[in-house]
XYZ file of N, CA and C in Angstrom:
597
model
N 38.392 178.560 215.764
C 38.321 178.743 217.210
C 39.719 179.058 217.761
N 39.774 179.930 218.744
C 41.032 180.262 219.401
C 40.734 180.469 220.875
N 41.333 179.617 221.729
C 41.125 179.717 223.173
C 39.641 179.739 223.535
N 38.853 178.904 222.855
C 37.443 178.789 223.158
C 36.571 179.866 222.553
N 37.165 180.790 221.805
C 36.399 181.864 221.170
C 36.376 181.632 219.671
N 35.198 181.773 219.063
C 35.077 181.559 217.622
C 35.299 182.862 216.876
N 36.152 182.821 215.865
C 36.408 183.976 215.014
C 35.932 183.643 213.606
N 35.376 184.602 212.929
C 34.882 184.388 211.573
C 35.547 185.345 210.607
N 35.799 184.866 209.394
C 36.298 185.747 208.349
C 35.968 185.128 207.004
N 35.846 185.964 205.984
C 35.567 185.490 204.640
C 36.855 184.979 204.021
N 36.711 184.030 203.102
C 37.883 183.494 202.424
C 37.538 183.176 200.977
N 38.539 183.257 200.125
C 38.379 182.906 198.721
C 39.475 181.916 198.366
N 39.102 180.808 197.712
C 40.084 179.820 197.262
C 40.085 179.854 195.739
N 41.238 180.121 195.156
C 41.360 180.169 193.699
C 42.407 179.179 193.210
N 42.152 178.580 192.054
C 43.140 177.726 191.413
C 44.139 178.623 190.690
N 45.431 178.358 190.908
C 46.472 179.169 190.278
C 47.507 178.251 189.636
N 48.260 178.810 188.710
C 49.339 178.078 188.063
C 50.620 178.280 188.865
N 51.221 177.178 189.307
C 52.465 177.249 190.067
C 53.525 176.475 189.300
N 54.358 177.209 188.556
C 55.431 176.597 187.767
C 54.903 175.474 186.890
N 53.795 175.752 186.215
C 53.250 174.778 185.280
C 52.352 173.732 185.904
N 52.175 173.761 187.218
C 51.303 172.796 187.879
C 50.179 173.524 188.591
N 49.089 172.786 188.845
C 47.947 173.393 189.512
C 48.222 173.574 190.997
N 47.944 174.775 191.485
C 48.061 175.051 192.905
C 46.822 175.794 193.354
N 46.757 176.129 194.615
C 45.583 176.826 195.145
C 46.026 177.974 196.042
N 45.391 179.116 195.873
C 45.667 180.284 196.705
C 44.460 180.520 197.607
N 44.736 180.748 198.882
C 43.673 181.021 199.844
C 43.871 182.434 200.369
N 42.831 183.264 200.238
C 42.890 184.640 200.731
C 41.891 184.790 201.869
N 42.357 185.262 203.027
C 41.502 185.476 204.187
C 41.319 186.968 204.404
N 40.081 187.375 204.706
C 39.834 188.792 204.971
C 40.213 189.122 206.407
N 40.265 190.405 206.728
C 40.560 190.852 208.086
C 39.418 190.468 209.012
N 39.751 190.067 210.226
C 38.723 189.727 211.206
C 37.980 191.000 211.605
N 36.641 190.961 211.501
C 35.834 192.125 211.861
C 34.659 191.691 212.712
N 33.849 192.632 213.132
C 32.640 192.298 213.870
C 32.661 192.882 215.269
N 31.575 192.654 215.987
C 31.446 193.200 217.315
C 31.973 192.279 218.394
N 32.313 191.051 218.015
C 32.778 190.093 219.001
C 34.175 190.418 219.470
N 34.752 189.531 220.282
C 36.114 189.760 220.777
C 37.091 189.938 219.626
N 37.978 190.865 219.753
C 38.956 191.129 218.704
C 40.179 190.263 218.933
N 40.680 189.713 217.858
C 41.857 188.857 217.940
C 43.039 189.622 218.515
N 43.817 188.970 219.355
C 44.974 189.605 219.980
C 45.864 190.238 218.932
N 46.475 191.341 219.309
C 47.344 192.035 218.366
C 48.655 191.306 218.173
N 48.965 190.369 219.013
C 50.240 189.675 218.894
C 50.259 188.813 217.635
N 51.308 188.985 216.834
C 51.423 188.253 215.577
C 51.347 186.744 215.750
N 51.881 186.242 216.840
C 51.879 184.809 217.088
C 50.466 184.258 217.154
N 49.585 184.949 217.873
C 48.209 184.482 217.999
C 47.468 184.602 216.680
N 47.721 185.681 215.943
C 47.079 185.831 214.635
C 47.489 184.688 213.715
N 48.762 184.333 213.753
C 49.251 183.265 212.901
C 48.587 181.939 213.263
N 48.409 181.681 214.551
C 47.735 180.454 214.983
C 46.330 180.374 214.410
N 45.610 181.500 214.449
C 44.242 181.515 213.950
C 44.214 181.306 212.441
N 45.157 181.927 211.723
C 45.221 181.754 210.274
C 45.466 180.289 209.932
N 46.386 179.635 210.655
C 46.662 178.224 210.400
C 45.423 177.372 210.627
N 44.712 177.651 211.711
C 43.500 176.888 212.004
C 42.438 177.145 210.944
N 42.348 178.388 210.473
C 41.371 178.726 209.437
C 41.677 177.990 208.146
N 42.950 177.951 207.768
C 43.332 177.236 206.549
C 42.994 175.759 206.644
N 43.251 175.173 207.806
C 42.928 173.756 207.993
C 41.434 173.527 207.812
N 40.619 174.394 208.395
C 39.166 174.268 208.270
C 38.714 174.462 206.828
N 39.308 175.444 206.144
C 38.939 175.705 204.753
C 39.277 174.530 203.846
N 40.457 173.947 204.062
C 40.848 172.812 203.230
C 39.947 171.620 203.493
N 39.574 171.421 204.758
C 38.660 170.319 205.081
C 37.313 170.550 204.400
N 36.843 171.788 204.417
C 35.574 172.124 203.764
C 35.669 171.870 202.263
N 36.790 172.282 201.672
C 36.962 172.094 200.227
C 36.994 170.616 199.859
N 37.632 169.793 200.720
C 37.672 168.349 200.448
C 36.278 167.744 200.502
N 35.473 168.218 201.441
C 34.127 167.670 201.621
C 33.112 168.235 200.635
N 33.510 169.253 199.894
C 32.632 169.867 198.897
C 33.392 170.018 197.578
N 33.774 168.894 196.967
C 34.625 168.947 195.770
C 34.010 169.696 194.595
N 32.688 169.779 194.537
C 32.068 170.474 193.414
C 32.348 171.973 193.447
N 32.642 172.489 194.649
C 32.927 173.924 194.771
C 34.323 174.274 194.282
N 35.245 173.316 194.373
C 36.622 173.581 193.971
C 37.201 172.307 193.351
N 36.985 172.086 192.061
C 37.512 170.888 191.409
C 39.023 170.806 191.568
N 39.508 169.610 191.809
C 40.947 169.410 191.929
C 41.463 169.497 193.341
N 40.584 169.836 194.301
C 41.033 169.952 195.684
C 40.787 168.680 196.480
N 40.244 167.671 195.847
C 39.871 166.465 196.576
C 40.991 165.829 197.349
N 42.230 165.887 196.837
C 43.336 165.226 197.521
C 44.002 166.068 198.580
N 43.643 167.352 198.677
C 44.309 168.220 199.631
C 44.019 167.770 201.048
N 45.076 167.649 201.852
C 44.898 167.277 203.243
C 44.805 165.797 203.468
N 44.798 164.993 202.418
C 44.747 163.542 202.550
C 46.168 163.024 202.645
N 46.503 162.316 203.703
C 47.867 161.840 203.914
C 48.403 161.042 202.745
N 47.517 160.277 202.088
C 47.977 159.465 200.957
C 48.361 160.335 199.784
N 47.693 161.467 199.638
C 47.965 162.321 198.486
C 49.056 163.336 198.775
N 49.116 163.850 199.975
C 50.041 164.942 200.248
C 51.289 164.518 201.001
N 51.300 163.308 201.545
C 52.453 162.894 202.329
C 52.394 163.445 203.732
N 51.221 163.809 204.211
C 51.095 164.368 205.552
C 51.412 163.307 206.595
N 51.822 163.761 207.761
C 52.150 162.834 208.841
C 50.888 162.132 209.326
N 51.014 160.859 209.714
C 49.883 160.120 210.257
C 49.611 160.597 211.676
N 48.496 160.129 212.220
C 48.146 160.503 213.591
C 49.220 160.043 214.567
N 49.740 158.833 214.347
C 50.799 158.315 215.220
C 52.070 159.150 215.090
N 52.386 159.570 213.867
C 53.554 160.426 213.642
C 53.408 161.734 214.410
N 52.225 162.334 214.299
C 51.992 163.621 214.958
C 52.098 163.494 216.477
N 51.574 162.391 217.003
C 51.643 162.182 218.458
C 53.095 162.049 218.905
N 53.887 161.315 218.127
C 55.300 161.128 218.468
C 56.062 162.451 218.363
N 55.746 163.240 217.352
C 56.415 164.533 217.175
C 56.089 165.454 218.346
N 54.810 165.495 218.742
C 54.416 166.340 219.877
C 55.131 165.901 221.149
N 55.155 164.588 221.375
C 55.769 164.066 222.596
C 57.256 164.402 222.661
N 57.947 164.201 221.535
C 59.382 164.490 221.533
C 59.659 165.989 221.569
N 58.782 166.788 220.951
C 58.954 168.239 220.991
C 58.887 168.733 222.437
N 57.921 168.222 223.186
C 57.785 168.604 224.595
C 59.001 168.135 225.391
N 59.473 166.932 225.103
C 60.655 166.414 225.798
C 61.887 167.264 225.551
N 62.113 167.637 224.298
C 63.269 168.472 223.951
C 63.165 169.840 224.625
N 61.969 170.417 224.618
C 61.789 171.736 225.217
C 62.031 171.711 226.725
N 61.552 170.670 227.392
C 61.771 170.566 228.840
C 63.248 170.379 229.165
N 63.947 169.578 228.356
C 65.385 169.396 228.570
C 66.140 170.697 228.295
N 65.707 171.424 227.262
C 66.358 172.695 226.930
C 66.196 173.692 228.079
N 64.971 173.775 228.608
C 64.732 174.701 229.716
C 65.501 174.279 230.971
N 65.510 172.972 231.245
C 66.228 172.475 232.421
C 67.726 172.777 232.303
N 68.291 172.575 231.122
C 69.707 172.866 230.893
C 69.977 174.354 231.049
N 69.088 175.158 230.507
C 69.210 176.613 230.583
C 69.234 177.081 232.036
N 68.293 176.550 232.813
C 68.193 176.956 234.212
C 69.364 176.417 235.038
N 69.725 175.159 234.801
C 70.779 174.523 235.605
C 72.162 175.061 235.260
N 72.457 175.134 233.986
C 73.816 175.501 233.563
C 74.071 177.011 233.588
N 73.021 177.792 233.341
C 73.217 179.237 233.249
C 72.552 179.999 234.385
N 71.707 179.319 235.158
C 71.032 179.984 236.268
C 70.063 181.058 235.818
N 69.500 180.897 234.620
C 68.568 181.890 234.088
C 67.158 181.312 234.024
N 66.194 182.210 233.865
C 64.787 181.822 233.904
C 64.222 181.531 232.515
N 63.007 181.008 232.529
C 62.272 180.748 231.295
C 62.042 182.053 230.535
N 61.740 183.108 231.250
C 61.546 184.422 230.621
C 62.837 184.886 229.953
N 63.972 184.662 230.611
C 65.268 185.012 230.015
C 65.478 184.258 228.708
N 65.098 182.981 228.693
C 65.261 182.167 227.487
C 64.445 182.748 226.339
N 63.196 183.096 226.619
C 62.337 183.659 225.571
C 62.896 184.987 225.062
N 63.308 185.849 225.978
C 63.791 187.175 225.585
C 65.137 187.115 224.866
N 66.063 186.339 225.392
C 67.415 186.316 224.820
C 67.476 185.568 223.497
N 66.675 184.525 223.363
C 66.709 183.749 222.115
C 65.965 184.467 221.003
N 64.922 185.216 221.361
C 64.105 185.875 220.344
C 63.223 184.894 219.586
N 63.178 183.647 220.034
C 62.408 182.611 219.346
C 60.952 182.611 219.807
N 60.739 182.950 221.078
C 59.408 182.883 221.680
C 58.922 184.277 222.061
N 57.670 184.599 221.763
C 57.149 185.920 222.132
C 56.962 186.051 223.636
N 57.129 187.251 224.115
C 56.877 187.560 225.526
C 55.679 188.498 225.560
N 54.657 188.117 226.318
C 53.437 188.901 226.425
C 53.422 189.642 227.763
N 52.711 190.733 227.796
C 52.559 191.486 229.043
C 51.120 191.326 229.524
N 50.939 190.652 230.653
C 49.626 190.482 231.271
C 49.596 191.281 232.567
N 48.809 192.359 232.557
C 48.701 193.211 233.745
C 50.079 193.630 234.257
N 50.893 194.100 233.332
C 52.257 194.592 233.579
C 53.248 193.490 233.967
N 52.829 192.227 233.885
C 53.731 191.112 234.198
C 54.085 190.363 232.913
N 55.375 190.234 232.578
C 55.745 189.505 231.361
C 55.472 188.003 231.510
N 54.903 187.411 230.466
C 54.615 185.971 230.474
C 55.094 185.339 229.172
N 55.213 184.029 229.195
C 55.686 183.277 228.021
C 54.649 182.218 227.650
N 53.440 182.662 227.319
C 52.330 181.734 227.066
C 52.623 180.717 225.972
N 53.197 181.170 224.859
C 53.430 180.255 223.747
C 54.481 179.215 224.106
N 55.570 179.656 224.697
C 56.615 178.728 225.120
C 56.055 177.734 226.135
N 55.219 178.214 227.047
C 54.641 177.352 228.082
C 53.865 176.186 227.477
N 53.191 176.429 226.367
C 52.413 175.361 225.729
C 53.304 174.204 225.297
N 54.537 174.519 224.926
C 55.455 173.490 224.442
C 56.129 172.723 225.573
N 55.814 173.066 226.806
C 56.399 172.376 227.956
C 55.445 171.355 228.561
N 54.229 171.286 228.030
C 53.210 170.397 228.579
C 52.504 169.684 227.435
N 52.493 168.358 227.465
C 51.920 167.582 226.367
C 50.445 167.885 226.162
N 49.722 168.145 227.243
C 48.292 168.426 227.121
C 48.019 169.746 226.410
N 48.941 170.693 226.513
C 48.740 172.023 225.924
C 49.494 172.227 224.611
N 50.399 171.317 224.294
C 51.212 171.467 223.085
C 50.314 171.465 221.845
N 50.567 172.362 220.878
C 49.750 172.396 219.656
C 49.752 171.046 218.943
N 48.668 170.761 218.235
C 48.573 169.492 217.515
C 49.664 169.378 216.454
N 50.027 170.501 215.884
C 51.111 170.537 214.896
C 52.183 171.504 215.394
N 53.015 171.052 216.333
C 54.024 171.951 216.895
C 55.021 172.421 215.840
N 55.525 173.611 216.030
C 56.511 174.143 215.093
C 57.878 173.568 215.434
N 58.228 172.517 214.731
C 59.456 171.787 215.049
C 60.695 172.666 214.909
N 60.667 173.623 213.981
C 61.839 174.487 213.799
C 62.101 175.318 215.056
N 61.037 175.770 215.689
C 61.204 176.538 216.927
C 61.834 175.677 218.016
N 61.389 174.439 218.098
C 61.923 173.521 219.107
C 63.413 173.291 218.852
N 63.759 173.021 217.604
C 65.162 172.777 217.242
C 66.001 174.026 217.488
N 65.491 175.182 217.069
C 66.231 176.443 217.261
C 66.465 176.724 218.747
N 65.467 176.416 219.575
C 65.604 176.640 221.014
C 66.691 175.751 221.603
N 66.650 174.460 221.250
C 67.653 173.522 221.758
C 69.054 173.928 221.306
N 69.179 174.316 220.043
C 70.488 174.735 219.532
C 70.976 175.997 220.236
N 70.063 176.926 220.487
C 70.427 178.168 221.183
C 70.975 177.852 222.574
N 70.266 176.971 223.305
C 70.701 176.607 224.653
C 72.053 175.903 224.599
N 72.215 174.983 223.665
C 73.480 174.245 223.554
C 74.647 175.185 223.253
N 74.401 176.219 222.466
C 75.466 177.184 222.163
C 75.845 178.002 223.392
N 74.896 178.199 224.287
C 75.144 179.040 225.451
C 75.691 178.273 226.657
N 75.518 176.951 226.663
C 76.012 176.175 227.796
C 77.542 176.243 227.820
N 78.137 176.660 228.919
C 79.595 176.820 228.973
C 80.360 175.499 228.895
N 79.812 174.451 229.501
C 80.489 173.151 229.521
C 79.786 172.209 228.551
N 80.405 171.990 227.376
C 79.783 171.166 226.349
C 79.602 169.715 226.786
N 80.393 169.273 227.753
C 80.323 167.873 228.179
C 79.423 167.685 229.404
N 78.648 168.716 229.762
C 77.778 168.601 230.933
C 76.716 167.537 230.692
N 76.251 166.936 231.776
C 75.251 165.876 231.656
C 73.962 166.389 231.031
N 73.512 167.564 231.463
C 72.267 168.105 230.913
C 72.426 168.453 229.434
N 73.620 168.938 229.070
C 73.873 169.237 227.668
C 73.875 167.981 226.817
N 74.468 166.906 227.351
C 74.487 165.634 226.623
C 73.078 165.090 226.437
N 72.254 165.197 227.476
C 70.868 164.714 227.379
C 70.091 165.513 226.341
N 70.281 166.817 226.354
C 69.587 167.668 225.393
C 70.045 167.363 223.971
N 71.344 167.218 223.796
C 71.892 166.919 222.467
C 71.339 165.599 221.935
N 71.269 164.600 222.815
C 70.748 163.290 222.424
C 69.269 163.374 222.046
N 68.496 164.107 222.856
C 67.068 164.258 222.567
C 66.848 165.025 221.263
N 67.682 166.031 221.031
C 67.569 166.819 219.800
C 67.873 165.957 218.583
N 68.912 165.117 218.679
C 69.245 164.224 217.571
C 68.093 163.264 217.280
N 67.491 162.719 218.346
C 66.375 161.785 218.176
C 65.181 162.494 217.542
N 64.954 163.742 217.938
C 63.840 164.516 217.378
C 64.067 164.777 215.886
N 65.293 165.128 215.532
C 65.612 165.358 214.116
C 65.430 164.077 213.292
N 65.867 162.956 213.874
C 65.714 161.681 213.169
C 64.243 161.350 212.967
N 63.426 161.602 213.989
C 61.987 161.359 213.867
C 61.409 162.215 212.751
N 61.758 163.486 212.729
C 61.230 164.383 211.702
C 61.661 163.957 210.305
N 62.933 163.590 210.159
C 63.411 163.173 208.838
C 62.773 161.854 208.424
N 62.519 160.978 209.394
C 61.864 159.710 209.092
C 60.437 159.914 208.641
N 59.737 160.835 209.298
C 58.352 161.137 208.918
C 58.320 161.733 207.520
N 59.252 162.658 207.239
C 59.296 163.278 205.903
C 59.619 162.243 204.843
N 60.544 161.327 205.199
C 60.944 160.304 204.232
C 59.783 159.379 203.904
N 59.079 158.927 204.942
C 57.919 158.053 204.722
C 56.832 158.788 203.979
N 56.660 160.075 204.318
C 55.641 160.882 203.655
C 55.937 160.981 202.174
N 57.204 161.112 201.839
C 57.571 161.218 200.431
C 57.199 159.982 199.638
N 57.244 158.808 200.274
C 56.918 157.565 199.572
C 55.421 157.397 199.381
N 54.613 158.185 200.128
C 53.153 158.064 200.003
C 52.609 158.849 198.819
N 53.428 159.766 198.310
C 52.932 160.636 197.240
C 52.627 159.835 195.994
């Protein structure tokens, strides 16, 4: 599903050898049919592919006879995936960092959200009825709209970009952003560290 619209595509899951260990390759076909066509923007296509993979792995876990050896995929105990509480904390801090980054950008540089997306090159800019918009970036500014698995690298890259552009390194907004970014990095490293012990 994407924005309330269901997309369908065929997929094949094959067991492959990855450096002497068992791995799995998932191949998705091109989206076809008479229904709504997926947006041409790479960002939206990538979102749908990620959601499709999640659904496929869940299906494979629930139907182990179809793909032997996939039973542990997606299980936090087996893969070291973040817990629900971890994911909630990551989303919350990601939104906090993004809001501080935007506030610093606007306050210190007097530039807009659209300027941030265009100049950083981190966030796509869409054209809606000849008006440029920042739909993807906007999702990261609101906890209700933030993706369940936010791309933490984008959040970190955005904060770092803003910090590099702020003229006064000792500004209050810059200090707040730097502190929030450090806390976000610590959270991510803590989640990865705990995840590693679950394997």
